[in-house]
Amino acid sequence: MPIWKTIPLRLIALAQRYPGTIAAFGFASGVVSFFTVERHEAFASVIAAVMLLSWIWLVLEQALRQRIAQRFGWTIPTPLLRYGTQMIHQEGLFFVLPFLYTATTWNSGQALFTGLVGAAALAALVDPLYFRWLSTRRWVFLTYHTFTLFVVLLTALPLVLHITTGSSYKLALGVAVLLSFPSLSELVALEARWRKWAVGALMLALGTGGWLLRLWVPPATLWLTEVAIATSMDSRNMEAGESLRTVTPAQMRDQGIYAYTAINAPLGLEEHIYHVWLRDGSEMDRIALDIRGGGKEGYRAWTHKRNFPADPRGRWQVKVVTDTGQMIGTLRFRVAGDDAPAPPVSPASETVIHAHADVGPAAVVGRPGVAQSGVDLRAP
């Protein structure tokens, strides 16, 4: 047998003998890419391109294998193809996991998404699960591959194209919805004239659901490094006062509340970042920090809220979100204590917004309200 025909068989035997090597390499490359993220655009490009090409191969696998057999008189062994896709899945999933692990807000629904990615990576490691159940069911296998491609694009697109996390999410979701067509076509068992409408409706539902659940998907290249809820702020040194978990209504009325966040953005930050103030799940204020230029190592930002309800007691959150609604992180605190209600804030006093920036241009926009906000383009 010619040596070029024995090479695939040797590769299969090597993969069977050392099944964890590929996964270990994928995880190691992901960790290295995480710590040197700005230097791995080429590697991310390769990962994304291989994922896309392998999806095309999976869809056209039977026709391509027949063409190769007619052309070269040799059929590609099915085990070789499956080991190849297993290697691609392991490399892709373990490449993105370090990014998602760091960016995930674990006390939110994002933990479910990252957990699902971890489960997909585990499935690629367990040979009986991968080869005997996953790869033998075509529509399940295509769905699994499309989900993996979606996750890889979320991380790779900001690295490759240097676009915002919102644009990356839209593009990755659009690609995933389009590539879901073969899986949904095989899943829907209807007559041909009705199948296209049913598949179209399912694709629309998939895209709508993916967009509505974007809050649960971590922005892979943005994460919080420092947070604080405080009643004082050193704006010159961009340092918050004592971090609090419980605040009294009197403190809120007398001093207001500062929400301080330090955002790590290795690829730079050129998009709207909002501090969304919520009380018992209801939005009370949304203040946008429009930051542009400089500071790839990170950004410090604060908002100072003074307009509160007459009785502000309850559970409060300050969500840090992008302009497309992806959550970078959340701060939680509780208001409890004295019962004396404060007088309502007159509408005339809800007109002042102040901005502060230490380095570089900055602008702060938001709906009228007694609030202050500031950004620092230095590294946290």
Short mmCIF file of C-alpha atoms in Angstrom, two decimals:
data_model
loop_
_atom_site.label_atom_id
_atom_site.label_comp_id
_atom_site.label_asym_id
_atom_site.label_seq_id
_atom_site.Cartn_x
_atom_site.Cartn_y
_atom_site.Cartn_z
CA MET A 1 0.00 0.00 0.00
CA PRO A 2 1.40 3.46 -0.90
CA ILE A 3 2.69 5.39 2.07
CA TRP A 4 0.31 8.30 1.44
CA LYS A 5 -2.59 5.91 2.01
CA THR A 6 -1.16 4.58 5.27
CA ILE A 7 -0.60 8.02 6.82
CA PRO A 8 -4.31 8.53 7.72
CA LEU A 9 -4.40 5.10 9.38
CA ARG A 10 -1.31 5.94 11.40
CA LEU A 11 -2.88 9.21 12.48
CA ILE A 12 -5.98 7.37 13.65
CA ALA A 13 -3.89 4.89 15.62
CA LEU A 14 -1.91 7.75 17.20
CA ALA A 15 -5.11 9.58 18.19
CA GLN A 16 -6.51 6.39 19.71
CA ARG A 17 -3.33 5.79 21.68
CA TYR A 18 -3.12 9.35 23.05
CA PRO A 19 -6.75 10.60 23.08
CA GLY A 20 -6.11 13.47 25.50
CA THR A 21 -3.22 15.03 23.60
CA ILE A 22 -5.38 17.01 21.18
CA ALA A 23 -7.61 18.36 23.95
CA ALA A 24 -4.58 19.29 26.05
CA PHE A 25 -3.09 21.15 23.10
CA GLY A 26 -6.36 22.98 22.49
CA PHE A 27 -6.64 24.04 26.12
CA ALA A 28 -2.99 25.13 26.28
CA SER A 29 -3.33 27.18 23.09
CA GLY A 30 -6.49 28.78 24.49
CA VAL A 31 -4.73 29.79 27.71
CA VAL A 32 -1.76 31.21 25.77
CA SER A 33 -4.12 33.13 23.48
CA PHE A 34 -5.99 34.50 26.49
CA PHE A 35 -2.85 35.99 28.05
CA THR A 36 -1.51 37.31 24.73
CA VAL A 37 -4.86 37.99 23.13
CA GLU A 38 -3.76 40.87 20.91
CA ARG A 39 -1.04 38.70 19.34
CA HIS A 40 -3.24 35.81 18.28
CA GLU A 41 -5.33 37.28 15.48
CA ALA A 42 -3.79 34.83 12.99
CA PHE A 43 -4.43 31.82 15.23
CA ALA A 44 -8.04 32.88 15.80
CA SER A 45 -8.45 33.33 12.04
CA VAL A 46 -7.23 29.79 11.43
CA ILE A 47 -9.58 28.34 14.06
CA ALA A 48 -12.60 30.16 12.62
CA ALA A 49 -11.72 29.26 9.03
CA VAL A 50 -11.20 25.58 9.87
CA MET A 51 -14.52 25.46 11.73
CA LEU A 52 -16.34 26.96 8.74
CA LEU A 53 -14.65 24.67 6.20
CA SER A 54 -15.32 21.62 8.33
CA TRP A 55 -19.01 22.57 8.50
CA ILE A 56 -19.10 22.71 4.69
CA TRP A 57 -17.43 19.30 4.61
CA LEU A 58 -19.97 17.81 7.03
CA VAL A 59 -22.87 19.07 4.93
CA LEU A 60 -21.37 17.83 1.64
CA GLU A 61 -19.53 14.85 3.10
CA GLN A 62 -21.19 12.08 1.09
CA ALA A 63 -20.92 13.88 -2.26
CA LEU A 64 -17.31 14.90 -1.62
CA ARG A 65 -16.29 11.38 -0.60
CA GLN A 66 -17.81 9.98 -3.80
CA ARG A 67 -16.03 12.60 -5.90
CA ILE A 68 -12.70 11.84 -4.25
CA ALA A 69 -13.24 8.10 -4.73
CA GLN A 70 -13.99 8.60 -8.45
CA ARG A 71 -11.07 10.96 -8.91
CA PHE A 72 -8.37 9.17 -6.94
CA GLY A 73 -9.76 5.68 -6.54
CA TRP A 74 -9.55 5.89 -2.75
CA THR A 75 -12.25 6.40 -0.14
CA ILE A 76 -11.47 8.48 2.91
CA PRO A 77 -12.01 6.25 5.98
CA THR A 78 -14.99 7.37 8.05
CA PRO A 79 -13.04 6.95 11.35
CA LEU A 80 -10.43 9.39 10.02
CA LEU A 81 -13.11 11.98 9.26
CA ARG A 82 -14.62 11.62 12.71
CA TYR A 83 -11.27 11.90 14.45
CA GLY A 84 -10.61 14.98 12.35
CA THR A 85 -13.85 16.66 13.41
CA GLN A 86 -13.24 15.60 17.01
CA MET A 87 -9.87 17.33 16.90
CA ILE A 88 -11.47 20.47 15.45
CA HIS A 89 -14.17 20.52 18.12
CA GLN A 90 -11.67 20.00 20.93
CA GLU A 91 -9.34 22.70 19.62
CA GLY A 92 -12.16 25.20 19.05
CA LEU A 93 -13.97 24.68 22.36
CA PHE A 94 -10.85 24.65 24.51
CA PHE A 95 -9.64 27.76 22.67
CA VAL A 96 -12.69 29.78 23.79
CA LEU A 97 -13.20 28.36 27.29
CA PRO A 98 -10.52 30.52 29.03
CA PHE A 99 -12.13 33.66 27.57
CA LEU A 100 -15.67 32.65 28.54
CA TYR A 101 -14.63 31.47 32.01
CA THR A 102 -13.13 34.88 32.80
CA ALA A 103 -15.92 36.93 31.22
CA THR A 104 -18.80 34.99 32.81
CA THR A 105 -20.88 36.56 35.57
CA TRP A 106 -21.36 33.38 37.57
CA ASN A 107 -24.36 34.53 39.63
CA SER A 108 -26.41 35.04 36.47
CA GLY A 109 -27.76 33.07 33.52
CA GLN A 110 -24.35 33.36 31.85
CA ALA A 111 -23.26 30.44 34.00
CA LEU A 112 -25.70 28.23 32.04
CA PHE A 113 -24.21 29.25 28.70
CA THR A 114 -20.61 28.73 29.81
CA GLY A 115 -21.65 25.46 31.44
CA LEU A 116 -23.18 24.36 28.13
CA VAL A 117 -19.91 25.16 26.34
CA GLY A 118 -18.04 23.17 28.98
CA ALA A 119 -20.43 20.24 28.49
CA ALA A 120 -19.85 20.40 24.72
CA ALA A 121 -16.09 20.34 25.31
CA LEU A 122 -16.52 17.35 27.64
CA ALA A 123 -18.56 15.55 24.97
CA ALA A 124 -15.70 16.01 22.52
CA LEU A 125 -13.35 14.37 25.06
CA VAL A 126 -15.42 11.27 25.82
CA ASP A 127 -14.96 8.93 22.85
CA PRO A 128 -17.98 6.66 23.52
CA LEU A 129 -20.27 9.67 23.77
CA TYR A 130 -18.77 11.41 20.76
CA PHE A 131 -18.48 8.44 18.37
CA ARG A 132 -21.38 6.20 19.40
CA TRP A 133 -24.08 8.77 20.03
CA LEU A 134 -23.16 12.26 18.82
CA SER A 135 -21.54 11.57 15.45
CA THR A 136 -24.02 8.83 14.46
CA ARG A 137 -27.01 11.20 14.52
CA ARG A 138 -26.54 13.58 11.64
CA TRP A 139 -28.85 16.43 12.68
CA VAL A 140 -27.53 16.31 16.26
CA PHE A 141 -23.96 16.32 14.97
CA LEU A 142 -24.60 19.28 12.65
CA THR A 143 -26.30 21.17 15.48
CA TYR A 144 -23.35 20.47 17.76
CA HIS A 145 -20.91 21.69 15.11
CA THR A 146 -22.97 24.82 14.41
CA PHE A 147 -23.10 25.67 18.13
CA THR A 148 -19.33 25.19 18.37
CA LEU A 149 -18.83 27.47 15.37
CA PHE A 150 -21.08 30.11 16.97
CA VAL A 151 -19.03 30.02 20.19
CA VAL A 152 -15.73 30.20 18.29
CA LEU A 153 -16.92 33.16 16.21
CA LEU A 154 -17.94 35.06 19.36
CA THR A 155 -14.31 35.00 20.45
CA ALA A 156 -12.53 34.98 17.09
CA LEU A 157 -14.36 37.83 15.35
CA PRO A 158 -13.22 40.59 17.76
CA LEU A 159 -9.66 39.24 17.43
CA VAL A 160 -9.73 38.97 13.65
CA LEU A 161 -11.89 41.89 12.54
CA HIS A 162 -11.38 44.22 15.54
CA ILE A 163 -15.11 44.93 15.79
CA THR A 164 -17.23 45.53 18.86
CA THR A 165 -18.72 42.71 20.90
CA GLY A 166 -22.20 43.72 19.73
CA SER A 167 -21.24 43.49 16.06
CA SER A 168 -19.49 40.19 16.74
CA TYR A 169 -22.60 38.77 18.39
CA LYS A 170 -24.86 39.83 15.52
CA LEU A 171 -22.52 38.36 12.91
CA ALA A 172 -21.92 35.11 14.83
CA LEU A 173 -25.67 34.68 15.44
CA GLY A 174 -26.46 35.36 11.78
CA VAL A 175 -23.91 32.78 10.61
CA ALA A 176 -25.19 30.21 13.12
CA VAL A 177 -28.81 30.71 12.02
CA LEU A 178 -27.91 30.32 8.35
CA LEU A 179 -25.84 27.22 9.02
CA SER A 180 -28.67 25.68 11.03
CA PHE A 181 -30.63 25.10 7.81
CA PRO A 182 -29.38 21.54 7.11
CA SER A 183 -29.98 20.42 10.70
CA LEU A 184 -33.50 21.82 10.78
CA SER A 185 -34.28 20.41 7.32
CA GLU A 186 -33.49 16.91 8.52
CA LEU A 187 -35.37 17.44 11.77
CA VAL A 188 -38.62 18.56 10.12
CA ALA A 189 -40.54 15.61 8.66
CA LEU A 190 -43.09 17.30 6.42
CA GLU A 191 -43.98 17.37 2.75
CA ALA A 192 -41.58 19.35 0.58
CA ARG A 193 -44.00 22.25 0.00
CA TRP A 194 -44.49 22.75 3.72
CA ARG A 195 -40.97 21.93 4.88
CA LYS A 196 -39.36 25.13 3.60
CA TRP A 197 -41.89 27.26 5.47
CA ALA A 198 -41.49 25.23 8.65
CA VAL A 199 -37.69 25.40 8.43
CA GLY A 200 -37.85 29.15 7.76
CA ALA A 201 -40.07 29.64 10.81
CA LEU A 202 -37.70 27.59 12.97
CA MET A 203 -34.71 29.60 11.74
CA LEU A 204 -36.55 32.83 12.55
CA ALA A 205 -37.43 31.51 16.00
CA LEU A 206 -33.81 30.44 16.53
CA GLY A 207 -32.49 33.87 15.58
CA THR A 208 -35.07 35.65 17.73
CA GLY A 209 -34.35 33.41 20.70
CA GLY A 210 -30.60 33.88 20.31
CA TRP A 211 -31.03 37.64 20.26
CA LEU A 212 -33.36 37.74 23.27
CA LEU A 213 -30.96 35.55 25.27
CA ARG A 214 -27.88 37.68 24.48
CA LEU A 215 -27.81 38.87 28.11
CA TRP A 216 -26.87 35.29 29.03
CA VAL A 217 -23.92 35.19 26.61
CA PRO A 218 -20.68 36.63 28.05
CA PRO A 219 -18.80 39.16 25.87
CA ALA A 220 -15.65 37.07 25.50
CA THR A 221 -13.19 39.98 25.20
CA LEU A 222 -14.61 42.18 27.98
CA TRP A 223 -14.66 41.47 31.70
CA LEU A 224 -14.68 43.26 35.05
CA THR A 225 -11.51 43.30 37.14
CA GLU A 226 -12.70 45.47 40.04
CA VAL A 227 -16.11 46.58 41.32
CA ALA A 228 -17.44 48.49 44.32
CA ILE A 229 -20.62 50.02 45.71
CA ALA A 230 -19.64 52.98 47.89
CA THR A 231 -20.90 56.25 49.34
CA SER A 232 -17.72 58.15 48.46
CA MET A 233 -15.36 58.41 45.50
CA ASP A 234 -11.85 59.81 45.04
CA SER A 235 -12.32 61.09 41.50
CA ARG A 236 -8.73 62.33 41.24
CA ASN A 237 -7.19 58.91 41.86
CA MET A 238 -10.23 57.00 40.57
CA GLU A 239 -10.58 55.01 43.78
CA ALA A 240 -13.87 54.11 45.43
CA GLY A 241 -14.45 54.34 49.15
CA GLU A 242 -15.28 51.38 51.34
CA SER A 243 -17.13 48.73 49.36
CA LEU A 244 -20.58 48.12 50.82
CA ARG A 245 -23.09 45.29 50.52
CA THR A 246 -25.82 46.96 52.59
CA VAL A 247 -26.77 50.66 52.48
CA THR A 248 -29.29 52.56 54.59
CA PRO A 249 -31.89 54.92 53.07
CA ALA A 250 -30.29 57.76 55.00
CA GLN A 251 -26.92 57.12 53.34
CA MET A 252 -28.58 57.12 49.94
CA ARG A 253 -30.32 60.41 50.58
CA ASP A 254 -27.35 62.18 52.14
CA GLN A 255 -24.47 61.00 49.97
CA GLY A 256 -25.91 59.11 47.04
CA ILE A 257 -24.45 55.82 45.80
CA TYR A 258 -21.37 55.35 43.64
CA ALA A 259 -21.10 52.30 41.37
CA TYR A 260 -17.44 51.79 40.45
CA THR A 261 -16.29 49.33 37.77
CA ALA A 262 -12.96 48.57 36.11
CA ILE A 263 -13.37 46.96 32.68
CA ASN A 264 -10.57 44.97 31.09
CA ALA A 265 -10.62 45.26 27.30
CA PRO A 266 -7.45 43.81 25.73
CA LEU A 267 -8.56 44.80 22.22
CA GLY A 268 -9.62 48.32 23.17
CA LEU A 269 -13.04 49.69 24.06
CA GLU A 270 -14.96 51.66 21.47
CA GLU A 271 -18.62 51.11 22.22
CA HIS A 272 -21.29 52.25 24.59
CA ILE A 273 -21.09 50.80 28.08
CA TYR A 274 -24.11 51.30 30.34
CA HIS A 275 -24.55 51.23 34.08
CA VAL A 276 -28.13 50.04 34.46
CA TRP A 277 -29.55 50.60 37.95
CA LEU A 278 -32.32 48.19 38.95
CA ARG A 279 -34.42 47.84 42.08
CA ASP A 280 -36.13 44.49 42.70
CA GLY A 281 -35.72 43.72 39.01
CA SER A 282 -37.20 46.99 37.71
CA GLU A 283 -34.95 49.40 35.81
CA MET A 284 -34.56 52.76 37.56
CA ASP A 285 -31.77 54.45 35.57
CA ARG A 286 -29.57 53.80 32.56
CA ILE A 287 -26.41 55.88 32.16
CA ALA A 288 -24.22 55.38 29.08
CA LEU A 289 -20.47 55.97 29.00
CA ASP A 290 -19.31 56.53 25.43
CA ILE A 291 -15.56 55.90 25.64
CA ARG A 292 -13.25 56.15 22.63
CA GLY A 293 -9.50 55.96 22.15
CA GLY A 294 -6.54 54.56 24.05
CA GLY A 295 -6.30 52.37 27.10
CA LYS A 296 -6.21 48.82 25.73
CA GLU A 297 -5.25 47.55 29.18
CA GLY A 298 -8.50 48.59 30.77
CA TYR A 299 -10.93 51.33 31.71
CA ARG A 300 -12.27 52.65 35.02
CA ALA A 301 -15.77 54.10 35.19
CA TRP A 302 -18.16 55.26 37.87
CA THR A 303 -21.72 56.50 38.12
CA HIS A 304 -23.11 58.48 41.04
CA LYS A 305 -26.86 58.17 41.57
CA ARG A 306 -28.79 60.52 43.83
CA ASN A 307 -32.41 60.33 42.63
CA PHE A 308 -34.12 57.51 44.51
CA PRO A 309 -37.74 56.62 45.37
CA ALA A 310 -39.20 57.89 48.65
CA ASP A 311 -38.73 54.41 50.10
CA PRO A 312 -35.67 52.93 48.37
CA ARG A 313 -35.44 49.75 50.45
CA GLY A 314 -35.04 46.51 48.54
CA ARG A 315 -32.54 44.57 46.45
CA TRP A 316 -30.56 46.71 44.03
CA GLN A 317 -28.32 45.81 41.12
CA VAL A 318 -26.08 47.77 38.80
CA LYS A 319 -25.62 45.84 35.58
CA VAL A 320 -22.72 46.74 33.32
CA VAL A 321 -23.92 46.06 29.77
CA THR A 322 -22.90 46.80 26.20
CA ASP A 323 -25.09 48.75 23.79
CA THR A 324 -26.48 45.49 22.39
CA GLY A 325 -27.45 44.21 25.85
CA GLN A 326 -24.64 41.76 26.63
CA MET A 327 -23.79 41.84 30.31
CA ILE A 328 -20.16 42.40 31.31
CA GLY A 329 -20.92 42.05 35.01
CA THR A 330 -23.24 43.05 37.81
CA LEU A 331 -22.95 44.70 41.23
CA ARG A 332 -25.48 43.81 43.93
CA PHE A 333 -26.37 45.55 47.17
CA ARG A 334 -29.29 45.76 49.57
CA VAL A 335 -30.95 48.86 50.97
CA ALA A 336 -32.30 48.29 54.47
CA GLY A 337 -32.57 50.19 57.74
CA ASP A 338 -34.43 53.31 58.88
CA ASP A 339 -38.08 53.65 57.95
CA ALA A 340 -38.33 57.42 57.53
CA PRO A 341 -39.30 58.11 53.90
CA ALA A 342 -37.48 60.82 51.98
CA PRO A 343 -39.34 63.66 50.22
CA PRO A 344 -39.82 63.01 46.50
CA VAL A 345 -37.29 64.53 44.11
CA SER A 346 -38.83 67.35 42.10
CA PRO A 347 -38.64 67.00 38.31
CA ALA A 348 -36.78 70.30 38.08
CA SER A 349 -33.84 68.84 39.98
CA GLU A 350 -33.51 65.84 37.63
CA THR A 351 -31.54 67.68 34.98
CA VAL A 352 -27.85 67.51 35.87
CA ILE A 353 -25.30 65.07 34.49
CA HIS A 354 -21.58 65.60 35.07
CA ALA A 355 -18.73 63.84 33.31
CA HIS A 356 -15.12 63.36 34.27
CA ALA A 357 -12.20 61.92 32.30
CA ASP A 358 -8.57 61.79 33.38
CA VAL A 359 -6.99 60.87 30.04
CA GLY A 360 -8.26 61.13 26.47
CA PRO A 361 -11.64 62.19 25.12
CA ALA A 362 -14.76 60.97 26.85
CA ALA A 363 -18.44 61.72 26.70
CA VAL A 364 -21.29 60.71 28.94
CA VAL A 365 -24.87 60.54 27.75
CA GLY A 366 -28.06 59.33 29.36
CA ARG A 367 -31.60 60.30 30.20
CA PRO A 368 -31.99 63.34 32.46
CA GLY A 369 -31.43 62.52 36.09
CA VAL A 370 -29.46 63.61 39.12
CA ALA A 371 -26.45 61.46 38.36
CA GLN A 372 -22.74 61.81 37.93
CA SER A 373 -20.49 59.57 35.93
CA GLY A 374 -16.85 59.40 35.04
CA VAL A 375 -14.29 57.32 33.19
CA ASP A 376 -10.56 56.83 33.50
CA LEU A 377 -8.70 55.54 30.46
CA ARG A 378 -5.80 54.25 32.53
CA ALA A 379 -5.33 50.58 33.26
CA PRO A 380 -7.06 49.39 36.44
#
